[in-house]
Amino acid sequence: MNKPQEYEDISQEDCSHLLEETGDIDALLAPIEAILMVAEAPVTAAQIAPALGVSTTAAECALQHLAAQYPLPHSYDAAPHMDEENHEMQGTDDRTNSVTSFASDTYTAAKNNENRGRPHGFYVKKVAGGWRIYSAPQYSDVVARFVVGSAQTRLSQAALETLAVIAYRQPISRSRISHIRGVNVDAVVRTLVARGLIEEVDESLTGARLYGTTPAFLERMGFNSLDDLVPLAPYLPAQEELDELEELL
């Protein structure tokens, strides 16, 4: 299964390239906002960089800066890239000081925006290896009322259960899914494929088609990778016991 490309956070040292290229990170933020508004899927720094005329590193740095300005409301982690090592770097040279202050100023700006400005109805988040604008969770009831009556239909309980099996046991064949659920899943699998949530990712030694989730699944779930799936280990028997149970079904 091909996993979506993931980007680690750019370090302060790498972000210095942005200062060298543009001298003003704010000049990139408005164009990035415009791109994210029209993007139909999470956008990576590599996709944005050519349109902005900057390097991928500069684009990723600007995306992180934008995400800090529009965080998930009322959810703040520790200031990004701020630790004892950063403080020890103070005074080494002007470039280092500029990059260190960049992280601190970004976090401070986000906090000030939360404390003194009006609350935002959206936030910027990295999912499925890219960046996208999402509506704030506290306004989900308003958004839900807005989309009521739209052409979009919810997945059935059977489809959700099948999708969960595929997400946790991928790559997996239809026959194995049927054994786990105890029912025929051919129609449900076709529905999930049509929705773009799963796809054929491989073929077993016996020629059976194996299915796995798609980047669209990660996007809809708000995950950056499959590692974000809730661990089932605390609630299930050991893997060996599960395999034995499946063979008995």
Short mmCIF file of N, CA and C in Angstrom, two decimals, residues 77-159:
data_model
loop_
_atom_site.label_atom_id
_atom_site.label_comp_id
_atom_site.label_asym_id
_atom_site.label_seq_id
_atom_site.Cartn_x
_atom_site.Cartn_y
_atom_site.Cartn_z
N ASP A 77 -0.61 23.94 22.30
CA ASP A 77 0.46 23.12 22.82
C ASP A 77 1.62 24.05 23.21
N ALA A 78 2.72 23.44 23.55
CA ALA A 78 3.89 24.24 23.89
C ALA A 78 4.32 25.04 22.67
N ALA A 79 4.94 26.18 22.88
CA ALA A 79 5.38 27.02 21.78
C ALA A 79 6.23 26.20 20.82
N PRO A 80 5.95 26.25 19.51
CA PRO A 80 6.67 25.41 18.56
C PRO A 80 8.15 25.72 18.52
N HIS A 81 8.93 24.63 18.53
CA HIS A 81 10.38 24.73 18.38
C HIS A 81 11.04 25.54 19.49
N MET A 82 10.40 25.68 20.65
CA MET A 82 11.00 26.45 21.73
C MET A 82 11.46 25.50 22.83
N ASP A 83 12.76 25.41 23.09
CA ASP A 83 13.27 24.60 24.16
C ASP A 83 14.56 25.23 24.67
N GLU A 84 15.20 24.54 25.59
CA GLU A 84 16.39 25.11 26.20
C GLU A 84 17.49 25.34 25.18
N GLU A 85 17.58 24.42 24.18
CA GLU A 85 18.61 24.58 23.19
C GLU A 85 18.42 25.88 22.41
N ASN A 86 17.14 26.23 22.14
CA ASN A 86 16.87 27.45 21.40
C ASN A 86 17.35 28.66 22.19
N HIS A 87 17.12 28.63 23.50
CA HIS A 87 17.53 29.76 24.31
C HIS A 87 19.05 29.88 24.35
N GLU A 88 19.74 28.74 24.32
CA GLU A 88 21.19 28.79 24.33
C GLU A 88 21.74 29.36 23.03
N MET A 89 20.93 29.27 21.96
CA MET A 89 21.37 29.77 20.67
C MET A 89 21.34 31.29 20.61
N GLN A 90 20.60 31.91 21.52
CA GLN A 90 20.49 33.36 21.49
C GLN A 90 21.87 34.00 21.51
N GLY A 91 22.06 35.00 20.60
CA GLY A 91 23.26 35.78 20.59
C GLY A 91 24.38 35.21 19.74
N THR A 92 24.16 34.02 19.11
CA THR A 92 25.24 33.46 18.31
C THR A 92 25.48 34.29 17.06
N ASP A 93 24.38 34.62 16.35
CA ASP A 93 24.49 35.54 15.22
C ASP A 93 23.12 36.06 14.88
N ASP A 94 23.04 37.04 14.00
CA ASP A 94 21.76 37.67 13.70
C ASP A 94 20.79 36.71 13.06
N ARG A 95 21.30 35.82 12.20
CA ARG A 95 20.41 34.89 11.52
C ARG A 95 19.77 33.93 12.51
N THR A 96 20.55 33.39 13.42
CA THR A 96 20.02 32.48 14.43
C THR A 96 19.00 33.18 15.30
N ASN A 97 19.30 34.41 15.71
CA ASN A 97 18.36 35.16 16.54
C ASN A 97 17.05 35.39 15.80
N SER A 98 17.12 35.66 14.50
CA SER A 98 15.92 35.92 13.71
C SER A 98 15.04 34.68 13.64
N VAL A 99 15.69 33.51 13.42
CA VAL A 99 14.93 32.27 13.31
C VAL A 99 14.32 31.89 14.65
N THR A 100 15.08 32.07 15.74
CA THR A 100 14.57 31.76 17.07
C THR A 100 13.38 32.65 17.41
N SER A 101 13.49 33.93 17.10
CA SER A 101 12.39 34.84 17.40
C SER A 101 11.19 34.55 16.52
N PHE A 102 11.44 33.97 15.32
CA PHE A 102 10.34 33.61 14.42
C PHE A 102 9.39 32.63 15.10
N ALA A 103 9.93 31.57 15.74
CA ALA A 103 9.09 30.58 16.42
C ALA A 103 8.36 31.21 17.60
N SER A 104 9.08 32.01 18.36
CA SER A 104 8.47 32.64 19.53
C SER A 104 7.38 33.63 19.13
N ASP A 105 7.67 34.45 18.11
CA ASP A 105 6.69 35.44 17.67
C ASP A 105 5.46 34.79 17.08
N THR A 106 5.65 33.65 16.37
CA THR A 106 4.52 32.94 15.79
C THR A 106 3.57 32.46 16.87
N TYR A 107 4.13 31.86 17.91
CA TYR A 107 3.30 31.37 19.02
C TYR A 107 2.62 32.53 19.74
N THR A 108 3.36 33.61 19.98
CA THR A 108 2.79 34.76 20.66
C THR A 108 1.66 35.38 19.86
N ALA A 109 1.86 35.46 18.54
CA ALA A 109 0.81 36.03 17.69
C ALA A 109 -0.46 35.20 17.75
N ALA A 110 -0.29 33.87 17.77
CA ALA A 110 -1.47 33.00 17.85
C ALA A 110 -2.19 33.19 19.18
N LYS A 111 -1.42 33.28 20.26
CA LYS A 111 -2.03 33.48 21.57
C LYS A 111 -2.74 34.83 21.64
N ASN A 112 -2.12 35.87 21.11
CA ASN A 112 -2.74 37.18 21.13
C ASN A 112 -4.02 37.20 20.31
N ASN A 113 -3.99 36.48 19.19
CA ASN A 113 -5.17 36.41 18.34
C ASN A 113 -6.32 35.74 19.08
N GLU A 114 -5.99 34.73 19.88
CA GLU A 114 -7.02 34.02 20.67
C GLU A 114 -7.54 34.89 21.80
N ASN A 115 -6.62 35.60 22.46
CA ASN A 115 -6.99 36.34 23.65
C ASN A 115 -7.69 37.67 23.35
N ARG A 116 -7.27 38.35 22.28
CA ARG A 116 -7.77 39.69 22.04
C ARG A 116 -8.67 39.80 20.81
N GLY A 117 -8.50 38.92 19.81
CA GLY A 117 -9.30 39.01 18.61
C GLY A 117 -10.56 38.17 18.73
N ARG A 118 -11.40 38.31 17.72
CA ARG A 118 -12.61 37.50 17.70
C ARG A 118 -12.26 36.05 17.39
N PRO A 119 -13.07 35.09 17.84
CA PRO A 119 -12.78 33.69 17.53
C PRO A 119 -12.99 33.41 16.05
N HIS A 120 -12.19 32.53 15.49
CA HIS A 120 -12.31 32.16 14.09
C HIS A 120 -13.17 30.91 13.94
N GLY A 121 -13.82 30.81 12.81
CA GLY A 121 -14.65 29.64 12.53
C GLY A 121 -13.91 28.55 11.79
N PHE A 122 -12.62 28.72 11.61
CA PHE A 122 -11.83 27.72 10.90
C PHE A 122 -10.42 27.68 11.47
N TYR A 123 -9.68 26.64 11.10
CA TYR A 123 -8.29 26.51 11.49
C TYR A 123 -7.53 25.78 10.40
N VAL A 124 -6.22 25.92 10.38
CA VAL A 124 -5.37 25.28 9.39
C VAL A 124 -4.72 24.06 10.02
N LYS A 125 -4.81 22.92 9.34
CA LYS A 125 -4.30 21.68 9.90
C LYS A 125 -3.64 20.84 8.82
N LYS A 126 -2.59 20.10 9.22
CA LYS A 126 -1.93 19.17 8.31
C LYS A 126 -2.60 17.80 8.40
N VAL A 127 -3.12 17.30 7.28
CA VAL A 127 -3.74 15.98 7.22
C VAL A 127 -3.35 15.31 5.93
N ALA A 128 -3.24 13.99 5.96
CA ALA A 128 -2.93 13.21 4.76
C ALA A 128 -1.68 13.74 4.05
N GLY A 129 -0.71 14.23 4.82
CA GLY A 129 0.54 14.70 4.25
C GLY A 129 0.50 16.09 3.68
N GLY A 130 -0.66 16.77 3.76
CA GLY A 130 -0.78 18.12 3.22
C GLY A 130 -1.52 19.03 4.19
N TRP A 131 -1.82 20.24 3.73
CA TRP A 131 -2.47 21.24 4.58
C TRP A 131 -3.82 21.61 4.00
N ARG A 132 -4.77 21.91 4.93
CA ARG A 132 -6.10 22.30 4.48
C ARG A 132 -6.79 23.12 5.57
N ILE A 133 -7.78 23.91 5.16
CA ILE A 133 -8.57 24.69 6.11
C ILE A 133 -9.79 23.88 6.52
N TYR A 134 -10.04 23.81 7.84
CA TYR A 134 -11.18 23.06 8.37
C TYR A 134 -12.05 23.97 9.22
N SER A 135 -13.33 23.66 9.26
CA SER A 135 -14.24 24.42 10.13
C SER A 135 -13.99 24.04 11.58
N ALA A 136 -14.16 25.00 12.48
CA ALA A 136 -13.92 24.77 13.90
C ALA A 136 -14.96 23.81 14.47
N PRO A 137 -14.54 22.84 15.28
CA PRO A 137 -15.46 21.83 15.81
C PRO A 137 -16.63 22.41 16.60
N GLN A 138 -16.41 23.53 17.32
CA GLN A 138 -17.49 24.06 18.15
C GLN A 138 -18.66 24.61 17.33
N TYR A 139 -18.46 24.75 16.01
CA TYR A 139 -19.55 25.22 15.16
C TYR A 139 -20.10 24.10 14.29
N SER A 140 -19.83 22.86 14.69
CA SER A 140 -20.28 21.72 13.90
C SER A 140 -21.79 21.65 13.78
N ASP A 141 -22.51 22.08 14.84
CA ASP A 141 -23.97 22.03 14.77
C ASP A 141 -24.50 23.01 13.73
N VAL A 142 -23.87 24.17 13.62
CA VAL A 142 -24.28 25.16 12.62
C VAL A 142 -23.99 24.64 11.21
N VAL A 143 -22.80 24.07 11.04
CA VAL A 143 -22.43 23.53 9.73
C VAL A 143 -23.36 22.37 9.36
N ALA A 144 -23.69 21.53 10.34
CA ALA A 144 -24.57 20.39 10.08
C ALA A 144 -25.94 20.86 9.61
N ARG A 145 -26.47 21.92 10.25
CA ARG A 145 -27.77 22.45 9.82
C ARG A 145 -27.69 23.01 8.40
N PHE A 146 -26.53 23.57 8.06
CA PHE A 146 -26.37 24.15 6.72
C PHE A 146 -26.38 23.09 5.63
N VAL A 147 -25.74 21.94 5.91
CA VAL A 147 -25.61 20.91 4.88
C VAL A 147 -26.78 19.94 4.85
N VAL A 148 -27.72 20.07 5.79
CA VAL A 148 -28.89 19.19 5.79
C VAL A 148 -29.65 19.38 4.48
N GLY A 149 -30.00 18.27 3.87
CA GLY A 149 -30.72 18.36 2.62
C GLY A 149 -29.81 18.35 1.40
N SER A 150 -28.49 18.30 1.63
CA SER A 150 -27.56 18.26 0.51
C SER A 150 -27.58 16.88 -0.12
N ALA A 151 -26.89 16.77 -1.23
CA ALA A 151 -26.88 15.50 -1.96
C ALA A 151 -26.01 14.45 -1.27
N GLN A 152 -25.18 14.89 -0.34
CA GLN A 152 -24.31 13.94 0.32
C GLN A 152 -25.11 13.05 1.27
N THR A 153 -24.85 11.76 1.22
CA THR A 153 -25.52 10.81 2.10
C THR A 153 -24.48 10.17 3.02
N ARG A 154 -24.93 9.81 4.20
CA ARG A 154 -24.03 9.19 5.16
C ARG A 154 -23.83 7.72 4.84
N LEU A 155 -22.71 7.20 5.27
CA LEU A 155 -22.45 5.78 5.11
C LEU A 155 -23.35 4.99 6.05
N SER A 156 -23.77 3.82 5.61
CA SER A 156 -24.59 2.95 6.44
C SER A 156 -23.74 2.36 7.55
N GLN A 157 -24.40 1.77 8.54
CA GLN A 157 -23.69 1.12 9.63
C GLN A 157 -22.82 -0.01 9.11
N ALA A 158 -23.34 -0.74 8.13
CA ALA A 158 -22.57 -1.84 7.55
C ALA A 158 -21.31 -1.32 6.86
N ALA A 159 -21.44 -0.20 6.16
CA ALA A 159 -20.29 0.38 5.47
C ALA A 159 -19.25 0.88 6.47
#
